[in-house]
CSV table of C-alpha atoms and ligand atoms in Angstrom, one decimal:
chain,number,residue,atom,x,y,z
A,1,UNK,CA,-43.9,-8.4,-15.4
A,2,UNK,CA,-43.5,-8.3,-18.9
A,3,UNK,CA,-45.8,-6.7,-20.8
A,4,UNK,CA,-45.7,-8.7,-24.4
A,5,UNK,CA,-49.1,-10.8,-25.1
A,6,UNK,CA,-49.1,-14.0,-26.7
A,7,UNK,CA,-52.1,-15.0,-29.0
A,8,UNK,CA,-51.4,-18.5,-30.0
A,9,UNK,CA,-51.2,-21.2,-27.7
A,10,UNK,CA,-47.5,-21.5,-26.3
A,11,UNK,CA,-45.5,-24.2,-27.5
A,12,UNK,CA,-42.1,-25.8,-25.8
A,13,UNK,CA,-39.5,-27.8,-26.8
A,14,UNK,CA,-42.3,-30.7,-27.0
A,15,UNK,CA,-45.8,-30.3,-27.6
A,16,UNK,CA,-47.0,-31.1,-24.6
A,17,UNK,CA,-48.9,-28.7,-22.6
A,18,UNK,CA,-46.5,-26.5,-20.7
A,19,UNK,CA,-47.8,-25.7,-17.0
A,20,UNK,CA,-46.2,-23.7,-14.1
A,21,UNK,CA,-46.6,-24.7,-11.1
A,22,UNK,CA,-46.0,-21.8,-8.0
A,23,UNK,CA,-45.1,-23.6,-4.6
A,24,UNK,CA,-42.8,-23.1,-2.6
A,25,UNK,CA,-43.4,-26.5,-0.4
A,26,UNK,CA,-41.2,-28.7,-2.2
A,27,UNK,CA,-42.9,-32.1,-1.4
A,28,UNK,CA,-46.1,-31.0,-3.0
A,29,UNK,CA,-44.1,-29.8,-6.0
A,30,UNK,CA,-42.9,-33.1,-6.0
A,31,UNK,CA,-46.2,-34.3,-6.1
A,32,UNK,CA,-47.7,-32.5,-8.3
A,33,UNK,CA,-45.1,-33.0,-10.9
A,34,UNK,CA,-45.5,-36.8,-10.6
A,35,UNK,CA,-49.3,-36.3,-11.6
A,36,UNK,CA,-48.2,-33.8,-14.8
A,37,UNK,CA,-45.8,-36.3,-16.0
A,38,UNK,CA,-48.5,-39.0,-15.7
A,39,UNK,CA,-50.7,-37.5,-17.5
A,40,UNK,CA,-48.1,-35.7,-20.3
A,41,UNK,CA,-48.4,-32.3,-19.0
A,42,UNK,CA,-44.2,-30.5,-19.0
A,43,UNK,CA,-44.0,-28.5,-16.0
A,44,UNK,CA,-41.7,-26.3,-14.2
A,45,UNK,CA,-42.4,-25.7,-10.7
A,46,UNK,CA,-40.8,-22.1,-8.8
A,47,UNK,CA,-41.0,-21.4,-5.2
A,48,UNK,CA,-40.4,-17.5,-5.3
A,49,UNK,CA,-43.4,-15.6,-6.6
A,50,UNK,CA,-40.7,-12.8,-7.4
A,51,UNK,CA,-39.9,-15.4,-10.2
A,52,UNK,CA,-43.2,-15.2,-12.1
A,53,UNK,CA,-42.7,-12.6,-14.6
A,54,UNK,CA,-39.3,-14.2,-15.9
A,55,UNK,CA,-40.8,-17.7,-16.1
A,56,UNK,CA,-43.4,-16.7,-18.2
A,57,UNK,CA,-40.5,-14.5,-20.2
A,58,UNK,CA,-38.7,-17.7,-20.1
A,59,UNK,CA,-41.3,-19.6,-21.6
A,60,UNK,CA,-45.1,-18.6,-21.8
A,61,UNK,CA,-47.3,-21.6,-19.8
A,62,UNK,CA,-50.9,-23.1,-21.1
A,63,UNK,CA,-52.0,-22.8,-17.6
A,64,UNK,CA,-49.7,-21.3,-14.4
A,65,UNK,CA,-50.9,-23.2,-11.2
A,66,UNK,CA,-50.4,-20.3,-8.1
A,67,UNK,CA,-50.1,-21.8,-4.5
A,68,UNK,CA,-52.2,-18.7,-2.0
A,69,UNK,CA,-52.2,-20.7,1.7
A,70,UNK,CA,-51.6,-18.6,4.6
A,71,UNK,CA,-48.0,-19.3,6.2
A,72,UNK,CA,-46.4,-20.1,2.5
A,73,UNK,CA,-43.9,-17.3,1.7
A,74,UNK,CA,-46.7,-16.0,-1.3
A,75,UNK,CA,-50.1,-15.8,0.6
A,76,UNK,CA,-49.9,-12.7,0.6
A,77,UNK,CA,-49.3,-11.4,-3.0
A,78,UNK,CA,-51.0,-14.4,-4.8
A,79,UNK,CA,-54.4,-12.0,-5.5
A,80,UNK,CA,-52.0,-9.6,-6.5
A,81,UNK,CA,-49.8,-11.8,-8.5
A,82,UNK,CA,-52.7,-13.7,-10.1
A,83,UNK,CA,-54.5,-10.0,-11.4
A,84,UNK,CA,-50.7,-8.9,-12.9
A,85,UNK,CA,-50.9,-12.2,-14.3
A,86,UNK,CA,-54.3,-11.2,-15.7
A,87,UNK,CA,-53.4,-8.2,-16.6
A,88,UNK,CA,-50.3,-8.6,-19.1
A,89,UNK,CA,-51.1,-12.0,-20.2
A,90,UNK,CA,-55.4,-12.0,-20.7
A,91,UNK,CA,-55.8,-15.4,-21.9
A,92,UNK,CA,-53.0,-17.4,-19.9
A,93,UNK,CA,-55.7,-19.3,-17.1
A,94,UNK,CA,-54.4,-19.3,-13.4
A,95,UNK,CA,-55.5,-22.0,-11.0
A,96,UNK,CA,-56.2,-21.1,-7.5
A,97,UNK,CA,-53.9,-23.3,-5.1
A,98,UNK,CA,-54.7,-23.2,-1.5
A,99,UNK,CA,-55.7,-24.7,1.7
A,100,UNK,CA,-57.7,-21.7,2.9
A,101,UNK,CA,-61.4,-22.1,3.1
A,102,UNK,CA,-61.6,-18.6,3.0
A,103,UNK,CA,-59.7,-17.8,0.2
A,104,UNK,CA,-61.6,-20.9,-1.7
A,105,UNK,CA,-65.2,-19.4,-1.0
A,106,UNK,CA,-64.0,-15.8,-2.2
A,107,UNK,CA,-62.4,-17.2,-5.7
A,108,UNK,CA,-65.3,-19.4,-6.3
A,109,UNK,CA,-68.0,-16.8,-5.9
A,110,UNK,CA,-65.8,-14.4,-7.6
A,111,UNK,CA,-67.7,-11.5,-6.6
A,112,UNK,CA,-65.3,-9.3,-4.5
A,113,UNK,CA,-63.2,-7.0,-6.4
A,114,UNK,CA,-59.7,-8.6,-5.7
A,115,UNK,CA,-61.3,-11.5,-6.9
A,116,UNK,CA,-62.5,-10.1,-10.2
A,117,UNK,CA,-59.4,-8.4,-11.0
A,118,UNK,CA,-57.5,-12.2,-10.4
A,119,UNK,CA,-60.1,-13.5,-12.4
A,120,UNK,CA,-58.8,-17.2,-11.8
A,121,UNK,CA,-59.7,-20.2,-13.7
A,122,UNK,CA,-60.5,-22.3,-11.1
A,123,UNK,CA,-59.5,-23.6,-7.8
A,124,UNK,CA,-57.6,-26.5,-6.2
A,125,UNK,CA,-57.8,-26.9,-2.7
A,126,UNK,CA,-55.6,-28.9,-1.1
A,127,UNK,CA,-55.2,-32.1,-0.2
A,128,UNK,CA,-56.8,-32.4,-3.6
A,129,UNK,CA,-58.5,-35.4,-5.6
A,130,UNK,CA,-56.1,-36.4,-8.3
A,131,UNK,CA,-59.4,-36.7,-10.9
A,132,UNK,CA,-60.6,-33.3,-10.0
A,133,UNK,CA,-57.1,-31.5,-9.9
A,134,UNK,CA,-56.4,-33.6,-13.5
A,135,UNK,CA,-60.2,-32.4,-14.7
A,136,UNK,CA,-59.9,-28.3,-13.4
A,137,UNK,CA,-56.4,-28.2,-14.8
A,138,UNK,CA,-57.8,-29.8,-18.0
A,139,UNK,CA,-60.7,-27.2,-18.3
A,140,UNK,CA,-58.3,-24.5,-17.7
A,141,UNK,CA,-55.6,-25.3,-20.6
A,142,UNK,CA,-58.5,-26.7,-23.0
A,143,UNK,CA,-61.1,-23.6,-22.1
A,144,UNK,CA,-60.2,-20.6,-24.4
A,145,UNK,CA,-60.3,-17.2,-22.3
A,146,UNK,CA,-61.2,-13.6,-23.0
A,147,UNK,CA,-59.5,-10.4,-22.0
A,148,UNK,CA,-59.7,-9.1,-18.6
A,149,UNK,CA,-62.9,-7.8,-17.8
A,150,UNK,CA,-64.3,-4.6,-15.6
A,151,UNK,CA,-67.0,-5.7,-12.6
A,152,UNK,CA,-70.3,-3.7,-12.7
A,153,UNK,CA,-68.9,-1.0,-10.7
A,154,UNK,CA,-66.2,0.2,-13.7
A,155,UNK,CA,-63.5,-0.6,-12.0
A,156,UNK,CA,-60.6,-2.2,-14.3
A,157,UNK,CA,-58.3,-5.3,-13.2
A,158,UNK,CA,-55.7,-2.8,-13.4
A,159,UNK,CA,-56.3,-0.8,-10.2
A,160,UNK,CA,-55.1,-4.1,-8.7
A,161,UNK,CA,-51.2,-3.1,-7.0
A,162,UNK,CA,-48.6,-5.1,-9.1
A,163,UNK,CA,-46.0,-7.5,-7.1
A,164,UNK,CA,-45.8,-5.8,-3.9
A,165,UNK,CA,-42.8,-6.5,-2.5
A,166,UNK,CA,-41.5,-9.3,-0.6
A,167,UNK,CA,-40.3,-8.7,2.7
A,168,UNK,CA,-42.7,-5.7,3.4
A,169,UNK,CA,-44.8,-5.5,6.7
A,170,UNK,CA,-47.4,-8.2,6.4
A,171,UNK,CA,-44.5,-10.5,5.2
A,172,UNK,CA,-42.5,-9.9,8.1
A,173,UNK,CA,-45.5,-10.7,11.0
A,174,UNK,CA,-46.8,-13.4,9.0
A,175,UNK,CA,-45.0,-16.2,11.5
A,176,UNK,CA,-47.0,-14.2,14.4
A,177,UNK,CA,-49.8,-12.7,13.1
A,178,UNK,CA,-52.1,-16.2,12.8
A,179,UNK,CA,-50.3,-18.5,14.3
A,180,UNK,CA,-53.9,-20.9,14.7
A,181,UNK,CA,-54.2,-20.6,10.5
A,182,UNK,CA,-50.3,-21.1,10.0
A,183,UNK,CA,-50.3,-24.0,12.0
A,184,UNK,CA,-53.2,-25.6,10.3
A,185,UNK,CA,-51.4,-25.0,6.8
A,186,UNK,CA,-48.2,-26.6,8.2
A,187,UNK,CA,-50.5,-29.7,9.3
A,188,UNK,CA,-52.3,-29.8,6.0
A,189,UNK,CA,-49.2,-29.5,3.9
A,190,UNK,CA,-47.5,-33.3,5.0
A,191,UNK,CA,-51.5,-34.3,4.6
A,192,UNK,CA,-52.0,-32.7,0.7
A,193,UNK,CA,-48.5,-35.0,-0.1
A,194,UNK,CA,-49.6,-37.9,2.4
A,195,UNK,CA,-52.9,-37.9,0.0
A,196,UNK,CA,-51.6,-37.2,-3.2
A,197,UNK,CA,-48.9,-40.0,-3.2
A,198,UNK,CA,-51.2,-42.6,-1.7
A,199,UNK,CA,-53.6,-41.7,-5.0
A,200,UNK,CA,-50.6,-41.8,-7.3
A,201,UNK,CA,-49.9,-45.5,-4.8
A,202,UNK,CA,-53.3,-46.5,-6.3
A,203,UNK,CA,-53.2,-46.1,-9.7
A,204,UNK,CA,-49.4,-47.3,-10.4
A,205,UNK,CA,-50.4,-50.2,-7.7
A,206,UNK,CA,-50.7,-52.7,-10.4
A,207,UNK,CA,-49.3,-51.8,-13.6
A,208,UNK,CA,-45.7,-50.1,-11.8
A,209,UNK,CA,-45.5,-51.5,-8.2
A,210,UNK,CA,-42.0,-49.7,-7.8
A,211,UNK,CA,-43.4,-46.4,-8.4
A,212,UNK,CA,-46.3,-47.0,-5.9
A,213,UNK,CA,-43.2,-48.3,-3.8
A,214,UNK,CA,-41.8,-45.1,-4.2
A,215,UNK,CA,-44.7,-43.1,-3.8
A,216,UNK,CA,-45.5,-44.7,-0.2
A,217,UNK,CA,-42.2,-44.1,0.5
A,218,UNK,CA,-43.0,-40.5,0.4
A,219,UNK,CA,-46.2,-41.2,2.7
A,220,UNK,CA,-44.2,-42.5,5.0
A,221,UNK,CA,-41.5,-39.1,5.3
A,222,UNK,CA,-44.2,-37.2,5.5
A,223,UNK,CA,-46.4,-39.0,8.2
A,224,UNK,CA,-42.9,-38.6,10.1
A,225,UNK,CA,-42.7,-35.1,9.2
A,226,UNK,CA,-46.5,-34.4,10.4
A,227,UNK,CA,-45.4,-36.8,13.7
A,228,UNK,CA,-42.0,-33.9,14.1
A,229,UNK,CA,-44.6,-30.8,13.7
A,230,UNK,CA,-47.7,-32.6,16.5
A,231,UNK,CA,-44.9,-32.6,18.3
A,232,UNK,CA,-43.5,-29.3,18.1
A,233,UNK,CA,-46.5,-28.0,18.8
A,234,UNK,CA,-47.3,-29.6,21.9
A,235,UNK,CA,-44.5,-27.7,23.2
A,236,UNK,CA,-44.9,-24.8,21.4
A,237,UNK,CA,-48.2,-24.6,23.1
A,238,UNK,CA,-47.4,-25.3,26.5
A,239,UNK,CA,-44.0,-22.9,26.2
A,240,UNK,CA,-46.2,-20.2,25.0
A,241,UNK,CA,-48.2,-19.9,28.2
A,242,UNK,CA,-45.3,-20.6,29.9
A,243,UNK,CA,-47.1,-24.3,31.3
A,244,UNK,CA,-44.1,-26.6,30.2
A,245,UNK,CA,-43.1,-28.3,33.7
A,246,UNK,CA,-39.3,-28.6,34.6
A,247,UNK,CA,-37.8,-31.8,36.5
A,248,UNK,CA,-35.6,-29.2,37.9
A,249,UNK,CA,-31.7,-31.3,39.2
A,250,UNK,CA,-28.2,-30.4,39.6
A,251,UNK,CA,-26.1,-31.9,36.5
A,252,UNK,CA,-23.0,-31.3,34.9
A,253,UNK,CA,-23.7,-29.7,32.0
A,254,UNK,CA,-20.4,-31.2,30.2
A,255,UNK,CA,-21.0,-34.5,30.6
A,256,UNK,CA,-25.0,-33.6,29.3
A,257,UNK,CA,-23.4,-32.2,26.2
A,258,UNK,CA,-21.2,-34.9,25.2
A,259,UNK,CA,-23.9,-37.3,25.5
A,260,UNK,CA,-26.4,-35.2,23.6
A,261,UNK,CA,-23.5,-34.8,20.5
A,262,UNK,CA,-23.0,-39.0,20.9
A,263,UNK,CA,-27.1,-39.1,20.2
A,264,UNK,CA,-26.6,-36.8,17.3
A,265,UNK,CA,-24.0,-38.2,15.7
A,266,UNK,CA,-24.8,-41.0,13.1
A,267,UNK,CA,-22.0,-41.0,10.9
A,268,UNK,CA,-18.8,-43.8,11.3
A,269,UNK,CA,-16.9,-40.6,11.2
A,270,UNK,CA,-17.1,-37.7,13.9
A,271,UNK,CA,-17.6,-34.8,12.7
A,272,UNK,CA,-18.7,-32.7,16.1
A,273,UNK,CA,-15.7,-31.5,18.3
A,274,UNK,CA,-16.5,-30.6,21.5
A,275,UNK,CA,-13.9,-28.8,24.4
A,276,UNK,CA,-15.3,-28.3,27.6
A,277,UNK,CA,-13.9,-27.1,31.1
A,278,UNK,CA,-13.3,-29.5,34.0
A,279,UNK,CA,-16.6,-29.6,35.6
A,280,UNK,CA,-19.8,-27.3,34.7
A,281,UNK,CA,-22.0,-27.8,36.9
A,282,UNK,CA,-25.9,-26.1,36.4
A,283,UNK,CA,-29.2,-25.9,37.7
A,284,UNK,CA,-32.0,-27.4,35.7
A,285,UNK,CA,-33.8,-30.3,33.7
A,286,UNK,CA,-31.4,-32.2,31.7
A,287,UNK,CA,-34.5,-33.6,29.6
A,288,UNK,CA,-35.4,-29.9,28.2
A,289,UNK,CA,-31.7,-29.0,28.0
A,290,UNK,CA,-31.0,-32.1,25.8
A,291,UNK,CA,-34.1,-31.1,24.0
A,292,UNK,CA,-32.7,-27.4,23.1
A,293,UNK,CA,-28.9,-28.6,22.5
A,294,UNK,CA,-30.4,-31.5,20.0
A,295,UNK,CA,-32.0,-28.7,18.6
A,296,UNK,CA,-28.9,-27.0,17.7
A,297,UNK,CA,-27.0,-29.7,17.1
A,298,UNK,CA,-30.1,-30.9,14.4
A,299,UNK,CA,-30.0,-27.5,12.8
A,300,UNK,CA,-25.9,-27.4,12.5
A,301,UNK,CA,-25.7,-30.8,10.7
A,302,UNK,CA,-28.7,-30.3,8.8
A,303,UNK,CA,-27.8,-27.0,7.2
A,304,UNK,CA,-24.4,-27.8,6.3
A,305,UNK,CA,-22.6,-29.9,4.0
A,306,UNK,CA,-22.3,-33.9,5.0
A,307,UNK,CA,-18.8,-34.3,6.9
A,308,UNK,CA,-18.5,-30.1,7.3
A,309,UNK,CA,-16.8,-29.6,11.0
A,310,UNK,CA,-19.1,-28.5,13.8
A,311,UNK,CA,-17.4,-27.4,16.7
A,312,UNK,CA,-19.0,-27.1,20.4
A,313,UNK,CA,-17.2,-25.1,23.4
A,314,UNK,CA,-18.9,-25.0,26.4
A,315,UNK,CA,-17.5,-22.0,28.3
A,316,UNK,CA,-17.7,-20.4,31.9
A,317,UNK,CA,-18.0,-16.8,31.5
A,318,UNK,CA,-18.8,-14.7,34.5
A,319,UNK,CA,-22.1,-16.7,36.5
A,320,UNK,CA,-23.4,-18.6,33.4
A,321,UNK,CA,-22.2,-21.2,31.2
A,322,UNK,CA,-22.4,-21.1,27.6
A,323,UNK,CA,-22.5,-23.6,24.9
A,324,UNK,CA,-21.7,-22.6,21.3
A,325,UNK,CA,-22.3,-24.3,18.8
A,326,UNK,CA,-20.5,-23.4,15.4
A,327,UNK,CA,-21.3,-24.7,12.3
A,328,UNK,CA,-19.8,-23.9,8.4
A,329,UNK,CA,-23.4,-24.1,6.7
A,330,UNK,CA,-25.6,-22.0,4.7
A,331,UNK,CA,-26.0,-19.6,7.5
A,332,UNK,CA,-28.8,-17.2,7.8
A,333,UNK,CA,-29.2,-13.7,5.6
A,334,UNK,CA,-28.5,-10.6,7.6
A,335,UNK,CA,-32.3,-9.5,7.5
A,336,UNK,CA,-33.6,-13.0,8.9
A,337,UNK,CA,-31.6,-13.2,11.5
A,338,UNK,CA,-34.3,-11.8,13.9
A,339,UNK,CA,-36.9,-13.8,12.6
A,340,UNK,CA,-35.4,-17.3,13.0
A,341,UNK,CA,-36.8,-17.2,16.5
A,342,UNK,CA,-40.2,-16.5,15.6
A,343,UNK,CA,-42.4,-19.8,15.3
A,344,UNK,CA,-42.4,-21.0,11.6
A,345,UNK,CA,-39.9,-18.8,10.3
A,346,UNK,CA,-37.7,-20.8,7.6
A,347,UNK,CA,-34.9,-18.9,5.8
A,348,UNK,CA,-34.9,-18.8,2.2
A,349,UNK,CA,-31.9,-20.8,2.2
A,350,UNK,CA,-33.1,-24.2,3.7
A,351,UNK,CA,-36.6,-24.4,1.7
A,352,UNK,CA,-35.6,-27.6,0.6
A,353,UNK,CA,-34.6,-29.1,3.8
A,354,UNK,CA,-37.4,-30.7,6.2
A,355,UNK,CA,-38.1,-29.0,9.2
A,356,UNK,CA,-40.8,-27.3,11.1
A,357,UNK,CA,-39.4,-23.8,11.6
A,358,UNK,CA,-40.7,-24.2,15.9
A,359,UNK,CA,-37.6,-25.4,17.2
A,360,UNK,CA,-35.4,-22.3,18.1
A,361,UNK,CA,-38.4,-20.4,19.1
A,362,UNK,CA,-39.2,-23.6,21.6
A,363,UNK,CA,-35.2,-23.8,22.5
A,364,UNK,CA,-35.0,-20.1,23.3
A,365,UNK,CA,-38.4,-20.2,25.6
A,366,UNK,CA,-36.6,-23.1,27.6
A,367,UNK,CA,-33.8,-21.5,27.8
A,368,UNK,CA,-35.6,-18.3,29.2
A,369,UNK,CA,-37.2,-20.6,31.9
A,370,UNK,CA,-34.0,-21.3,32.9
A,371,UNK,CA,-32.8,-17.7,33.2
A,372,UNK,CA,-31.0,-17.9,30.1
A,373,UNK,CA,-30.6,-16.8,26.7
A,374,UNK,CA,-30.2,-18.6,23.1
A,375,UNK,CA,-29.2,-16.1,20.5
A,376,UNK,CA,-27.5,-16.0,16.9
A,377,UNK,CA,-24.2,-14.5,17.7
A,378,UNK,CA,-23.1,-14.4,13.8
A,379,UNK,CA,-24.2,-16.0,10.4
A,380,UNK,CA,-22.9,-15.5,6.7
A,381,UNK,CA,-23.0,-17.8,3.8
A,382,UNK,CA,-19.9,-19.6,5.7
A,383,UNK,CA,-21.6,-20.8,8.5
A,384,UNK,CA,-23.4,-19.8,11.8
A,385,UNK,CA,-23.0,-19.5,15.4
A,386,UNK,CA,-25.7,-20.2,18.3
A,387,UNK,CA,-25.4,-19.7,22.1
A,388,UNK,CA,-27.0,-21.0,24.3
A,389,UNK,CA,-26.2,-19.2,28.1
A,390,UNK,CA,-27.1,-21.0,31.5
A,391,UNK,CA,-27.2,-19.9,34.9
A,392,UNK,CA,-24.5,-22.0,36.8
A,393,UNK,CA,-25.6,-23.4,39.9
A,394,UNK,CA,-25.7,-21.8,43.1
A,395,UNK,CA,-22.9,-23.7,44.7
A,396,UNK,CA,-20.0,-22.6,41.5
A,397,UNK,CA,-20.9,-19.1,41.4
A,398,UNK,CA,-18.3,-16.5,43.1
A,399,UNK,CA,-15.4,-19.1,42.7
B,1,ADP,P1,-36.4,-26.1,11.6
B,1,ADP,O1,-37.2,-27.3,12.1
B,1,ADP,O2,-37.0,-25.5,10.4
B,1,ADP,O3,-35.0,-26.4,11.5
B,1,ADP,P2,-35.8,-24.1,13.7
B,1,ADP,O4,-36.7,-23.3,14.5
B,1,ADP,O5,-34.8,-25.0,14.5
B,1,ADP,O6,-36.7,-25.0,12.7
B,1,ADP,O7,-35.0,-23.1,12.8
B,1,ADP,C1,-35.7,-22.1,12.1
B,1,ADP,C2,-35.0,-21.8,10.8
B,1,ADP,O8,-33.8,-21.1,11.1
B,1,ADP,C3,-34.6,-23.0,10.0
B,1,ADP,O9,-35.7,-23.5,9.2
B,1,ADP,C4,-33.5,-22.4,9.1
B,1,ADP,O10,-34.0,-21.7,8.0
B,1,ADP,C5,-32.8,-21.4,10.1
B,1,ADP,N1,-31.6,-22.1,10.8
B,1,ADP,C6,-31.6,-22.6,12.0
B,1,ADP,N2,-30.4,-23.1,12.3
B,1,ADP,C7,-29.6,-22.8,11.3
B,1,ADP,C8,-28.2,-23.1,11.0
B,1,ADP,N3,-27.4,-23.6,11.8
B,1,ADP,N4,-27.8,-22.7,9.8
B,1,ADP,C9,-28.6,-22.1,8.9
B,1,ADP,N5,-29.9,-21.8,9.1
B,1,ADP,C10,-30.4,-22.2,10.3
């Protein structure tokens, strides 16, 4: 965090009000900066809290809007981050940002000590009313503020821990640790854009009909994308007690594949290879199978480059069959590798990418059900490689 203070209100390039935005959901980013244009606010918007400090560096905000919901990659250093904030920069207001009745309560009364130390300006919860988000945000950048004060038991704002780092403990359990109040988040993040761009809808309804076009355009991706996650979590509920129910049949599991990558493929030009043995024939349901190839088959094309090969081998080796699926993507850091199968987990690399972060940890319970494995045999920046490993039916094994 730098440490310089500014005492005159910042000015940009232009003399609009400058505002940062911290989110790291990129639809409400989207969003939100549709509302600060409107209304002749300039804005950047970051997703990493590790890029406060230089932001402000870069260029010192009226007002620095800090997301805090549990499940987003900051919830747990936004206190923190906002009472550094405080701390090196006493009259630059931070808005609260959150979906988190509990954190909402504890920054409005303002009487804990993490809450003193943040000392924020206000709070937005989300989905928010575009007149009252407009109004807070207004208040904050108009509203002059004061040093950091000490709460009546003496104890400063600095005793608060500065950035703690990302990818500690509580960063790493996150996905696990409240899965009920991660899930809600992931439901009430589709529902904060749903509602913002049907408010922007209203206003530009009759003066700009394309841009209310445009913004129910966005309703409409993210009423699918809330459809994708209900979804998800119907069978992330049922795999989790182990209550999902299998139309067990014998199939052959090479002829299942090739109609799964024909379902997958949308482009006029293939770009999925696929080399299979003779006849593979496994024990199982083809529906759930299907479900947990998709899966793989979703993740390979969405994560790489439009047209980029993706090869699948399905392979006898010993009593099970595998299917590997190689793509040349982004790929997965070394230290989330683990985590990719933990429900919610997104990598840093594919923020900007839809997805609900449930489907490899549903894939890999089927595929356990089945007596088999799904695993990330190797990932780096030039692409990935899952397996998927079967059982193969009674009758083939021993040959
Ligand atoms: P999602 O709906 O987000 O794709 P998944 O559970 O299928 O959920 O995957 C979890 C995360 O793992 C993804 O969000 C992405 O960050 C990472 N991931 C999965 N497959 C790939 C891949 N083929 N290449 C790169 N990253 C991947």
């Amino acid at each position: 965090m730098a440490t310089q203070q500014h005492t005159t209100p910042p000015r940009g390039p232009t003399d609009k009000p400058w505002v940062l935005l911290v989110e790291d959901e990129p639809s409400i980013s989207k969003v939100v900066g549709k509302l600060l244009d409107e209304e002749g606010y300039d804005h950047e918007s970051i997703a990493d809290h590790a890029q406060i400090a230089a932001a402000i560096a870069r260029r010192p905000p009226r007002c620095i809007i800090l997301d805090s919901d549990p499940g987003s990659s900051g919830h747990e250093r936004s206190w923190a981050d906002a009472a550094a904030i405080r701390r090196a920069h006493p009259e630059l207001p931070v808005l609260m940002f959150t979906a988190d009745p509990g954190s909402i309560a504890e920054a409005r009364a303002g009487t804990s000590a993490r809450s003193k130390a943040a000392g924020y300006a206000g709070v937005i919860d989300k989905p928010f009313l575009v007149v009252e988000f407009l109004a807070t945000l207004k208040h904050a950048v108009d509203t002059p503020r004061g040093p950091g004060r000490r709460d009546n038991r003496g104890i400063a704002a600095e005793a608060i821990s500065m950035f703690p780092e990302l990818g500690g403990p509580a960063a790493a359990t996150w996905g696990v640790a409240d899965f009920f109040s991660v899930a809600v988040h992931e439901l009430r993040t589709p529902l904060t854009s749903i509602d913002g761009q049907t408010q922007l809808a209203q206003r530009f309804i009759a003066k700009e009909p394309l841009r209310a076009a445009e913004a129910l355009a966005r309703v409409r991706e993210q009423t699918k994308r809330m459809n994708r996650l209900i979804t998800d979590l119907l069978d992330q509920a049922r795999v989790s007690v182990g209550a999902l129910s299998l139309e067990v049949a014998t199939f052959d599991l090479g002829v299942a594949t090739a109609i799964t990558i024909g379902l997958n493929e949308h482009e006029d030009v293939p770009r999925i290879t696929f080399t299979t043995p003779a006849s593979v024939r496994i024990q199982g349901d083809p529906e759930r199978i299907a479900q947990v190839l998709g899966n793989l088959l979703d993740n390979a094309i969405k994560y790489s480059a439009p047209g980029s090969p993706i090869d699948v081998a399905l392979i006898v080796a010993g009593n099970e069959a595998q299917i590997r699926v190689t793509d040349h993507g982004v790929g997965v850091p070394d230290d989330e590798r683990d985590r990719v199968f933990a429900p919610f987990y997104r990598t840093s690399r594919t923020r900007e990418i839809s997805g609900t972060g449930l489907g490899l940890h549903i894939s890999r319970r089927i595929a356990e059900q089945h007596h088999g494995r799904l695993w990330l045999e190797s990932s780096s920046d030039a692409g990935s490689v899952f397996v998927v490993a079967l059982p193969l039916a009674e009758e083939r094994r021993g040959r």
